[in-house]
mmCIF file of C-alpha atoms in Angstrom:
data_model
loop_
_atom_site.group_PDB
_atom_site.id
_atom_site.type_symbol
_atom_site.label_atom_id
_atom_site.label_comp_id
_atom_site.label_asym_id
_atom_site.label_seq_id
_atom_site.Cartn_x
_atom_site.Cartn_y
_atom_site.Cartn_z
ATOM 1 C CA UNK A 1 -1.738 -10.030 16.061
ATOM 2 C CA UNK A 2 -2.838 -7.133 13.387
ATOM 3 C CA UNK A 3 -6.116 -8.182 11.938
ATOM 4 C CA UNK A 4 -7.246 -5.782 9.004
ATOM 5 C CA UNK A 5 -10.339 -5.663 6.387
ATOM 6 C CA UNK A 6 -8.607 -2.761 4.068
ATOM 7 C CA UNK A 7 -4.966 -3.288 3.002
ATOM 8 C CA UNK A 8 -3.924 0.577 3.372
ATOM 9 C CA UNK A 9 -4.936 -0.061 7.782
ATOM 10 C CA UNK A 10 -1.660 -1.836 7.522
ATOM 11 C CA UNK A 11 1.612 0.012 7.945
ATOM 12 C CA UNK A 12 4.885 -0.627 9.466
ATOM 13 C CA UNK A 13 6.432 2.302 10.923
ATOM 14 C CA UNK A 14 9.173 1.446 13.444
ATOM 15 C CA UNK A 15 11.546 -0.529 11.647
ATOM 16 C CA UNK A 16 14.956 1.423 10.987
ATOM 17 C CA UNK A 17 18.073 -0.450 9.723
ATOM 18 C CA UNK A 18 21.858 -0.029 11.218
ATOM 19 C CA UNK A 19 23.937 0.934 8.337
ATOM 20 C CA UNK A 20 27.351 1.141 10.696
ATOM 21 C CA UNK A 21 28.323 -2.561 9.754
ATOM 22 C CA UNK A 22 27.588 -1.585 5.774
ATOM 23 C CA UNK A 23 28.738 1.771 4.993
ATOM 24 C CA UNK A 24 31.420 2.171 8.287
ATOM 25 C CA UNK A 25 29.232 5.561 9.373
ATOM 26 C CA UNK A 26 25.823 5.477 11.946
ATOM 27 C CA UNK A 27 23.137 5.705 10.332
ATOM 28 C CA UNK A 28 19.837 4.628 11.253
ATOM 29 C CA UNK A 29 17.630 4.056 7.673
ATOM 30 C CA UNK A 30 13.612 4.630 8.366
ATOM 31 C CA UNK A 31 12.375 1.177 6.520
ATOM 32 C CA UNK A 32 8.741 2.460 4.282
ATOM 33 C CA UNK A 33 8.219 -0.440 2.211
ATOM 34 C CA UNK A 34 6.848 -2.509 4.384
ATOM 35 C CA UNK A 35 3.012 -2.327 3.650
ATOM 36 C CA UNK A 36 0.733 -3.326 0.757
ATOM 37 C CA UNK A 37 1.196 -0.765 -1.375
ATOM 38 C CA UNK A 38 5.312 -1.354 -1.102
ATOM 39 C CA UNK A 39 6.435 2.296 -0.314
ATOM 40 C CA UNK A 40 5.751 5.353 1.815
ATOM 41 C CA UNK A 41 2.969 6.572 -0.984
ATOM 42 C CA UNK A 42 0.771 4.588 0.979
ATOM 43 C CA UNK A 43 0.559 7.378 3.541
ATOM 44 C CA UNK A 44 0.138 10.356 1.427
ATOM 45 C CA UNK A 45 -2.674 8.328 -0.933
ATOM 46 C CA UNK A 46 -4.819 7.241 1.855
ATOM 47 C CA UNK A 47 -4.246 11.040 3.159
ATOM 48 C CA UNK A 48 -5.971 12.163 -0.059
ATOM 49 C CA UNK A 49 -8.274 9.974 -0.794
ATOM 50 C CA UNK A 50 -10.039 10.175 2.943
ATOM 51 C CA UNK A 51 -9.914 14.191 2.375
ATOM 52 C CA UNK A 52 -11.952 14.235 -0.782
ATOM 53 C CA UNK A 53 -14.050 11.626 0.614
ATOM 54 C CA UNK A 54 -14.464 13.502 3.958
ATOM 55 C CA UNK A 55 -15.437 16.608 1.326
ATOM 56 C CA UNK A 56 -17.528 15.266 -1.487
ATOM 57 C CA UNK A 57 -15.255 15.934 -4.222
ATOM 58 C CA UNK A 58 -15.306 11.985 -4.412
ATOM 59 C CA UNK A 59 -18.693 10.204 -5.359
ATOM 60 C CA UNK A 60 -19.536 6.538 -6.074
ATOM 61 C CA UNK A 61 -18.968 7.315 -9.953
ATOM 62 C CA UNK A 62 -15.678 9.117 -9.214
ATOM 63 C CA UNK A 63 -12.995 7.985 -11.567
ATOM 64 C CA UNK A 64 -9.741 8.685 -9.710
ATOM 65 C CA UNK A 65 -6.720 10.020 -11.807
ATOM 66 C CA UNK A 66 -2.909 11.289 -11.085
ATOM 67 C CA UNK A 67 0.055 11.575 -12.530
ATOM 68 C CA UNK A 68 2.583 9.398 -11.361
ATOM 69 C CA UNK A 69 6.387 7.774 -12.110
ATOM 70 C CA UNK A 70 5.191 4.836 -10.204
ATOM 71 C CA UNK A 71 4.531 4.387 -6.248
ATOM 72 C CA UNK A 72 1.862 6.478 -5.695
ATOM 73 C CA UNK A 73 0.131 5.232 -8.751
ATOM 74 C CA UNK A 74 0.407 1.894 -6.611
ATOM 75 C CA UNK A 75 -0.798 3.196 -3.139
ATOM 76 C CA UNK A 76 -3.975 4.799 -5.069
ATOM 77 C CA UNK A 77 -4.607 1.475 -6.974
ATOM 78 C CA UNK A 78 -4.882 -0.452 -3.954
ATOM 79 C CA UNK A 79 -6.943 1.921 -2.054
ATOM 80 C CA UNK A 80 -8.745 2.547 -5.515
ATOM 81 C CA UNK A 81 -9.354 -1.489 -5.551
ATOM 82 C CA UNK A 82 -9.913 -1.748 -1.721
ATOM 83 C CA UNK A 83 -12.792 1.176 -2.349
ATOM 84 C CA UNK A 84 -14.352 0.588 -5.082
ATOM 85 C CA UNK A 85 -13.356 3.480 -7.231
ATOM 86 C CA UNK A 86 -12.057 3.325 -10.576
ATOM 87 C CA UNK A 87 -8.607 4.392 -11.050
ATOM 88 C CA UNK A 88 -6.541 5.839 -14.052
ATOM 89 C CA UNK A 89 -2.256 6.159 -13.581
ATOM 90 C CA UNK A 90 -0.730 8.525 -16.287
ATOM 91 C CA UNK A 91 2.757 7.377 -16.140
ATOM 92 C CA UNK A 92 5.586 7.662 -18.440
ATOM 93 C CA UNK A 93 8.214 5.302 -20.239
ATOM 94 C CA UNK A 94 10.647 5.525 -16.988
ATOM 95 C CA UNK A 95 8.159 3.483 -15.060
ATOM 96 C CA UNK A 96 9.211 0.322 -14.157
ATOM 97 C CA UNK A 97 7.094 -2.336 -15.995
ATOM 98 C CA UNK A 98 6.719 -4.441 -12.732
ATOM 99 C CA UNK A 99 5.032 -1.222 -11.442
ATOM 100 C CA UNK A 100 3.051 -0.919 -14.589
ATOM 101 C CA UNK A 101 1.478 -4.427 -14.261
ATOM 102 C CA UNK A 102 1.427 -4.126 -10.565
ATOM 103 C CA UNK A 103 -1.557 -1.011 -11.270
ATOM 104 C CA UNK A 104 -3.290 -2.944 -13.973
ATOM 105 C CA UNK A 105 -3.437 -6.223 -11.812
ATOM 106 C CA UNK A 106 -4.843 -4.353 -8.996
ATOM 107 C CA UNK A 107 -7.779 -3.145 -11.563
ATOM 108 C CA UNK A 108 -6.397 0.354 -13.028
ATOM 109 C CA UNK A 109 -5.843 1.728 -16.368
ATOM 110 C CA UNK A 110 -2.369 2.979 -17.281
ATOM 111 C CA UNK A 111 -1.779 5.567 -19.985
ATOM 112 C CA UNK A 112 2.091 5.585 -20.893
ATOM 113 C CA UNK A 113 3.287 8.758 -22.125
ATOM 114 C CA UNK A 114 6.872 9.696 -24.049
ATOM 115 C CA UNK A 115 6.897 13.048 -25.069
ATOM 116 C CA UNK A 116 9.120 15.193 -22.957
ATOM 117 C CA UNK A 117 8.260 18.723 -21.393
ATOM 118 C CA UNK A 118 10.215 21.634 -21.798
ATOM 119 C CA UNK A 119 13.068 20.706 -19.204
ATOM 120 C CA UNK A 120 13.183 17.626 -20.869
ATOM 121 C CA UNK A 121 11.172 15.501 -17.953
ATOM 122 C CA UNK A 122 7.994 14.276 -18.782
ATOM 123 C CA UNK A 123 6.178 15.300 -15.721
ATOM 124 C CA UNK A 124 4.732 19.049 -17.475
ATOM 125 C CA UNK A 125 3.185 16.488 -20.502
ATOM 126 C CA UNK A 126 1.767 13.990 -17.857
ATOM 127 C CA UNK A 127 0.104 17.327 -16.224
ATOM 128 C CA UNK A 128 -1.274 18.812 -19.284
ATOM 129 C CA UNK A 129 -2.414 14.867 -19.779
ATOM 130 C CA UNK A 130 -4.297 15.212 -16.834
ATOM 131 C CA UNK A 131 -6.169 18.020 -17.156
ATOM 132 C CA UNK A 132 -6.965 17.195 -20.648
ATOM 133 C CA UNK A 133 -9.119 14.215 -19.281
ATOM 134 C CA UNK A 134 -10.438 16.554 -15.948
ATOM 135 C CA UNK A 135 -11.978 18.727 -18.590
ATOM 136 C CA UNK A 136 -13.031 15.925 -20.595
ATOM 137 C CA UNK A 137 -15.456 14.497 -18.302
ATOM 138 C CA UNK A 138 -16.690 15.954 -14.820
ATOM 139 C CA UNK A 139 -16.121 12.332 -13.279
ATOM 140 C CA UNK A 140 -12.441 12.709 -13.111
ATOM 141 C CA UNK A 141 -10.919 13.540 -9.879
ATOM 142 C CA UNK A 142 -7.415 14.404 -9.793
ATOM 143 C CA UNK A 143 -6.191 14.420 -6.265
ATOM 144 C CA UNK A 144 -3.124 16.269 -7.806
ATOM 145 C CA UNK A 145 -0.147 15.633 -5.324
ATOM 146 C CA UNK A 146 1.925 17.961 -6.133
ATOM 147 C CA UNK A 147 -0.510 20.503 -5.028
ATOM 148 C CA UNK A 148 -2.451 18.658 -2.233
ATOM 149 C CA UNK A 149 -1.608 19.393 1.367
ATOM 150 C CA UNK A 150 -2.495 15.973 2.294
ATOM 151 C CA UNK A 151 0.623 15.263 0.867
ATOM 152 C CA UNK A 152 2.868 16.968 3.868
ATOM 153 C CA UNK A 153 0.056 16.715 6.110
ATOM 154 C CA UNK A 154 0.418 12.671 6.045
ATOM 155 C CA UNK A 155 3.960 12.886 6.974
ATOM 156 C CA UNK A 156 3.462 15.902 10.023
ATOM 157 C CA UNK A 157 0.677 13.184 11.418
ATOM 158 C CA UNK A 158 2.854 9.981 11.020
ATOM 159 C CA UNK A 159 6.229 9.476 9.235
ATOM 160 C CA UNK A 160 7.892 12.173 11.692
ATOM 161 C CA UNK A 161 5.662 11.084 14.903
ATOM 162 C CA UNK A 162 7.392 7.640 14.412
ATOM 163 C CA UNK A 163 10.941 8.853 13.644
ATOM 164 C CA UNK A 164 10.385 11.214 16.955
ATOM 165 C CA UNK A 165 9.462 8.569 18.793
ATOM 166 C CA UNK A 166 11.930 6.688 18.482
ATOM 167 C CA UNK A 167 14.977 9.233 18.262
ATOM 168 C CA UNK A 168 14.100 11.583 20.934
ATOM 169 C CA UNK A 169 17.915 12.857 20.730
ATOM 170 C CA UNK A 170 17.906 13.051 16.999
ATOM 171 C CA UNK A 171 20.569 15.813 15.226
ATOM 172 C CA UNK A 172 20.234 15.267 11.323
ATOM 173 C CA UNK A 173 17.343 13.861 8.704
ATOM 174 C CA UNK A 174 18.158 13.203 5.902
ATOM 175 C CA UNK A 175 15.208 12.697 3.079
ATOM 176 C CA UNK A 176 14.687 12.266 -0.478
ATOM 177 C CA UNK A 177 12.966 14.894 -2.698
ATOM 178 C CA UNK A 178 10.126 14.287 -5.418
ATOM 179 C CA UNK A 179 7.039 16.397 -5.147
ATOM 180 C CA UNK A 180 8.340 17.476 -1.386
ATOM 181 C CA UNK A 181 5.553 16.100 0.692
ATOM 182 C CA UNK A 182 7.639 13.895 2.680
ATOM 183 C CA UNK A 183 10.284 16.871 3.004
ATOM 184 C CA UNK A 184 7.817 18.844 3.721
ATOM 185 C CA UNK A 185 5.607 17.304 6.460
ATOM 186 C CA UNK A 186 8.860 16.069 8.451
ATOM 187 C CA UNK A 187 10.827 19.347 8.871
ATOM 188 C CA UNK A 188 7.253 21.274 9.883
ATOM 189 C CA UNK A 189 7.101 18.743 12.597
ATOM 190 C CA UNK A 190 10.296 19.012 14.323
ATOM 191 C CA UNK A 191 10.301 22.825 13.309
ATOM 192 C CA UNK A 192 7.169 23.683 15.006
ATOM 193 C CA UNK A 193 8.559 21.452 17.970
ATOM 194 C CA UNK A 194 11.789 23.758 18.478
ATOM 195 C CA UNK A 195 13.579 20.280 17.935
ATOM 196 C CA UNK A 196 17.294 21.406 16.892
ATOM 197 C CA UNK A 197 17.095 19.223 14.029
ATOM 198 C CA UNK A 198 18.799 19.775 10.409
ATOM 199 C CA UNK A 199 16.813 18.826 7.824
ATOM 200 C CA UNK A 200 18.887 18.062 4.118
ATOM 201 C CA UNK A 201 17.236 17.542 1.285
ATOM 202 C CA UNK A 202 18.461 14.652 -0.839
ATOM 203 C CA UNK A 203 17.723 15.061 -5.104
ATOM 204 C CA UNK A 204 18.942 13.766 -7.996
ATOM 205 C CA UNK A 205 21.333 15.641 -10.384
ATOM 206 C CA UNK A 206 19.221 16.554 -13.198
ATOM 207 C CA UNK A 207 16.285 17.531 -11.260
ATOM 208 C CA UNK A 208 15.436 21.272 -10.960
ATOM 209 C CA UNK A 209 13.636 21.038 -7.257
ATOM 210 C CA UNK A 210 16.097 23.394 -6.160
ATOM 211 C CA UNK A 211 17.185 25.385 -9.102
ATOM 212 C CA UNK A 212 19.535 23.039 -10.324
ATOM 213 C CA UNK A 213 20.203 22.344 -14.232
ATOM 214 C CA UNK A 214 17.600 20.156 -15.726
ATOM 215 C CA UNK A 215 19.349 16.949 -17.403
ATOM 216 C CA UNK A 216 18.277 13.028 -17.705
ATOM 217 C CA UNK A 217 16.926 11.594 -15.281
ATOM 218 C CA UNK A 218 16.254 7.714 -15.815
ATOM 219 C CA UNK A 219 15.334 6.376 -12.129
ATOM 220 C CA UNK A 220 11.477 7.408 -11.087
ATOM 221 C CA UNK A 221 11.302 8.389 -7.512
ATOM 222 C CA UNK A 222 12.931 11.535 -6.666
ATOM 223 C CA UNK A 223 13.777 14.487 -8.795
ATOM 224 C CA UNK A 224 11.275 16.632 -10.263
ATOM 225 C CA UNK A 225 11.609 18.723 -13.786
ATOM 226 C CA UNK A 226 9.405 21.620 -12.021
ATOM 227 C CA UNK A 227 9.624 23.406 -8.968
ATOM 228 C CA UNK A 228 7.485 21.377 -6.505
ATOM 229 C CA UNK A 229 4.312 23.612 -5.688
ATOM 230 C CA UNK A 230 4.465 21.962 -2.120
ATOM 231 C CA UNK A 231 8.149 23.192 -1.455
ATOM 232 C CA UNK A 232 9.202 26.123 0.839
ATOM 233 C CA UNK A 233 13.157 25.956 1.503
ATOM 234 C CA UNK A 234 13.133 28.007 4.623
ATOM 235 C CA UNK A 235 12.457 24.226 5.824
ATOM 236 C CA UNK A 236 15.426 23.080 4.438
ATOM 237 C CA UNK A 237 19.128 23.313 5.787
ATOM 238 C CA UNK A 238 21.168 21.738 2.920
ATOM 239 C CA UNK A 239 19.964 19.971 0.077
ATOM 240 C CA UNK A 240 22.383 17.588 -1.533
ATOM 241 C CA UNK A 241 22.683 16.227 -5.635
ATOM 242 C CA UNK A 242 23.188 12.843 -5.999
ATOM 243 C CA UNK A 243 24.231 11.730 -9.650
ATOM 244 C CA UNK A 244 22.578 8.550 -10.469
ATOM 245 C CA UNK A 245 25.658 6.352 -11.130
ATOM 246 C CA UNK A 246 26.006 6.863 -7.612
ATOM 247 C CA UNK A 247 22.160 5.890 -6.709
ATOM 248 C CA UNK A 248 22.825 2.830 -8.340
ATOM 249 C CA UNK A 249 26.416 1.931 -6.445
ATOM 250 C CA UNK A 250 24.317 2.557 -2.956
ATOM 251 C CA UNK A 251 21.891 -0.002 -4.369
ATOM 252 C CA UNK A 252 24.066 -2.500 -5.198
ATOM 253 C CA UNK A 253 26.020 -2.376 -1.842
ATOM 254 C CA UNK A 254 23.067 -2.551 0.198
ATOM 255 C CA UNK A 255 21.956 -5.497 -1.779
ATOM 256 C CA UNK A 256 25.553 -7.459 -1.321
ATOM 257 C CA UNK A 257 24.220 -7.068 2.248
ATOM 258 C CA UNK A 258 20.940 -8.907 1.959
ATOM 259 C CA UNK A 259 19.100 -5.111 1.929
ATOM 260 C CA UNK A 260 16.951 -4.762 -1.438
ATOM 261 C CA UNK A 261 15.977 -1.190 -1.689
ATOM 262 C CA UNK A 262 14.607 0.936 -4.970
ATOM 263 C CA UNK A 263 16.173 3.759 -6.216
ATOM 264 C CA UNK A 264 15.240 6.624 -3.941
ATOM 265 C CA UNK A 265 16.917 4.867 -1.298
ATOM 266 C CA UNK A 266 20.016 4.763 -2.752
ATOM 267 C CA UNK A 267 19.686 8.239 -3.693
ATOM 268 C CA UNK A 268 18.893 8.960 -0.353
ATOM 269 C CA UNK A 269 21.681 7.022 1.044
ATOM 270 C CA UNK A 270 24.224 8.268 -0.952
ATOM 271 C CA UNK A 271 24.109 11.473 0.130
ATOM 272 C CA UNK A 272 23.574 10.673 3.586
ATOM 273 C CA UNK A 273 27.084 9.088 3.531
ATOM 274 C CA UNK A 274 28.793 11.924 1.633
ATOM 275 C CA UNK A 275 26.973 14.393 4.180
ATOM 276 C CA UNK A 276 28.534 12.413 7.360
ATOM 277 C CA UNK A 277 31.597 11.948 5.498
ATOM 278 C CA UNK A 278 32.121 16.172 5.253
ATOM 279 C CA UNK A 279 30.918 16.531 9.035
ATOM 280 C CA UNK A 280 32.258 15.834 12.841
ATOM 281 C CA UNK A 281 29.919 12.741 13.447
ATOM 282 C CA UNK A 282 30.725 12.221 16.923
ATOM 283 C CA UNK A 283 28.261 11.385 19.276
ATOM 284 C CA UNK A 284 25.884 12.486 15.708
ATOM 285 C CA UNK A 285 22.226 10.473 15.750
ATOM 286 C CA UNK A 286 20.957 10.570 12.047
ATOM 287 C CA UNK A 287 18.298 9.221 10.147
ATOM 288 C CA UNK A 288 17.373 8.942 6.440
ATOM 289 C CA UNK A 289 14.268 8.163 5.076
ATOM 290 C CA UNK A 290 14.026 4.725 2.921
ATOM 291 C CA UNK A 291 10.718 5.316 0.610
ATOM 292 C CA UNK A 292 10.626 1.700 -0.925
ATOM 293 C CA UNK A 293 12.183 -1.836 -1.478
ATOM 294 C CA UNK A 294 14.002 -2.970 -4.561
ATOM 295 C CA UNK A 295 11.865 -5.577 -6.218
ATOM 296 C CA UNK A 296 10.051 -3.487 -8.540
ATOM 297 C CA UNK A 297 13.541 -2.138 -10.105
ATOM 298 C CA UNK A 298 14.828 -5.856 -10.927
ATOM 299 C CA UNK A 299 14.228 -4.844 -14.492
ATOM 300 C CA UNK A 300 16.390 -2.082 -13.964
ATOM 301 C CA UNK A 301 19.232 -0.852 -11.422
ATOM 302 C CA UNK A 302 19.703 -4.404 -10.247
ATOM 303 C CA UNK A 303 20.114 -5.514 -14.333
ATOM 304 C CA UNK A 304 23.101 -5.357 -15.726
ATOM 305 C CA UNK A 305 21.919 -4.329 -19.523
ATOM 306 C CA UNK A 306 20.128 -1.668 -18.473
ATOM 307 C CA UNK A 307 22.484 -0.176 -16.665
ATOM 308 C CA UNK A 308 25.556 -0.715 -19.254
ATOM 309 C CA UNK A 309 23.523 0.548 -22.337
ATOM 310 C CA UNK A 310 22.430 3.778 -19.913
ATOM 311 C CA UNK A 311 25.729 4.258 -17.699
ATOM 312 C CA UNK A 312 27.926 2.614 -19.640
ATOM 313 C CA UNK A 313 30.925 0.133 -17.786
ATOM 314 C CA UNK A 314 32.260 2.499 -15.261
ATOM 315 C CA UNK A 315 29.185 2.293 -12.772
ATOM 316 C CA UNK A 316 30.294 -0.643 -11.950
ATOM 317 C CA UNK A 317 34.036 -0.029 -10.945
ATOM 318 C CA UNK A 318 33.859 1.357 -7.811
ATOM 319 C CA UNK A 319 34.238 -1.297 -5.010
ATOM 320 C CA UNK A 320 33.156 1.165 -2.334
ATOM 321 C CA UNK A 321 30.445 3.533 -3.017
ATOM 322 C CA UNK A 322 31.562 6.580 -4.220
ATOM 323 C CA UNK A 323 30.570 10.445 -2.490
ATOM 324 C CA UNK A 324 27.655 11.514 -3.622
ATOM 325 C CA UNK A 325 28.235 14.506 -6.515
ATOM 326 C CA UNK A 326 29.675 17.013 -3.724
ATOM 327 C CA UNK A 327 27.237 19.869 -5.431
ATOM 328 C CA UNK A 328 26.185 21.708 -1.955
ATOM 329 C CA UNK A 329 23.627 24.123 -1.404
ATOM 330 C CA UNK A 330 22.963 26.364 1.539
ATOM 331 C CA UNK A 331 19.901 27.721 2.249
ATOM 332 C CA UNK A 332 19.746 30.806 3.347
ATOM 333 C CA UNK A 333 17.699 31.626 6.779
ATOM 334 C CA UNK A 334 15.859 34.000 7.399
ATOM 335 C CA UNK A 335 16.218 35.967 10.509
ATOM 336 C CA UNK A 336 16.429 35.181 13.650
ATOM 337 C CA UNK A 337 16.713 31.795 12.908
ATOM 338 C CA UNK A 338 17.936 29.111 14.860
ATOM 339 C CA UNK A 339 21.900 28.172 14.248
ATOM 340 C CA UNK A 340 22.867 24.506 13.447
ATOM 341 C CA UNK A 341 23.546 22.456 15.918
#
């Protein structure tokens, strides 16, 4: 029986989900929701916030800030609460307003923001935002995790330990990318193992991660309208664009199965399933990452307003999901390289 006294000592990491029955292909779906802060932000905040404690930057009069769409702004406002720091989300109008009042019932300040950078994201104004208030008063600590290494680092030490552990045999990962620290942290793991494991990056169309053509983005999670500072594609084998009409299919199929998961997932398991669908699966172990559950997007993919005055009728048509947008990008290796398995 788990006994705790801090909610961020609590965090499920062995529970995968069997999508064979659901989606007809093996695949074995990494469950992260399943702590206090609801998603696997948890790991990378409590990452952070132990390395500026362990180095001073924080003090008792700290005020902790980041920029966030919504999950980690959760994670850090639990461990904020749980610590006794103050802490200060600058967010924009994409996040979900269960997230919203999620922060500001666990004791932190939220500062909404709608004016839209210069790929027409909004994560370049939350930045500037940022650093506006860091300069503004010497208490602010931005953690920044776009930049951190505790990012990654959380994931080499424990989300790819527990996939490891329980995959020994494992040929394919598949897992969303945002700021890359998940991405990141996994593939140095099995890379610096000589495990003979691809690694594809999953992002949303509209997102210029990898280069691609910026363009509206609506669901928070993954998808970034800057090149993550944490990213290095040599890492990478594939990286797969998932258009959002298709993020939100995934969703809804899982949930006609009992499985409520956010938006990322879907992303994520969308093009998982058009990945397996273009390869020789046989005798194929794969895993995809799963970075939340579903109830904080009630308000959103799972309503139907919101997704007829965004997407229009159409999203809905589809009785099976759909491939995800079949936009495929190698990455070239550098030599000497292993070959793909």
């Amino acid at each position: 029986m788990p006994v705790i006294s801090a909610p961020h000592a609590f965090n499920e990491g062995r529970l995968f989900v069997d999508l064979q029955s659901i989606f007809g292909r093996s695949l074995y779906l990494k469950c992260e929701g399943f702590n206090f802060a609801g998603s696997i932000k948890l790991k990378a905040a409590a990452e952070m916030v132990e390395t500026a404690e362990r180095d001073g930057v924080l003090k008792p009069d700290s005020i902790l800030v980041e920029s966030s769409s919504g999950n980690l702004g959760v994670a850090l406002s639990m461990i904020a609460a749980s610590k006794g720091y103050r802490f200060l989300c600058v967010t924009d109008s994409r996040c979900n307003l269960s997230t919203r009042l999620l922060m500001e019932a666990l004791g932190s300040e939220v500062h909404i923001l709608s004016d839209l950078d210069a790929n027409g994201g909004f994560l370049g104004a939350r930045i500037d935002y940022v650093r506006g208030l860091c300069a503004s008063d010497e208490r602010y600590v931005w953690l920044s995790q776009y930049t951190n290494p505790g990012n990654w680092r959380a994931h080499y030490r424990k989300t790819a330990p527990e996939i490891a552990r329980e995959f020994p045999r494992l040929d394919v990962l598949f897992i969303g990318a945002g700021t890359t620290g998940t991405l990141m942290g996994c593939a140095r793991y099995f890379r610096e193992r000589h495990r003979p494991v691809q690694i594809i990056a999953v992002d949303s169309v509209g997102s210029v991660a990898f280069g691609g053509k910026p363009g509206r983005r609506m669901i928070p999670g993954l998808g970034m309208s800057m090149r993550p500072p944490l990213l290095d594609e040599s890492f990478v084998d594939e990286v797969i664009w998932v258009e959002e009409a298709d993020t939100i299919r995934a969703c809804h199929r899982l949930a006609r199965r009992g499985f409520l998961f956010g938006g990322s997932t879907g992303t994520v398991v969308s093009g998982a399933m058009d990945w397996l669908t273009r390869h020789d699966t046989r005798g194929l172990t794969a895993v995809a990452i799963a970075p939340d559950l579903g109830e904080r997007y009630l308000d959103t993919i799972y309503q139907a307003n919101w997704l007829q005055d965004l997407y229009g009728d159409h999203v809905f048509d589809a009785a099976e999901v759909p491939a995800a947008s079949r936009v495929i990008k190698p990455v070239p290796r550098a030599p000497g390289r292993r070959p793909k398995p």
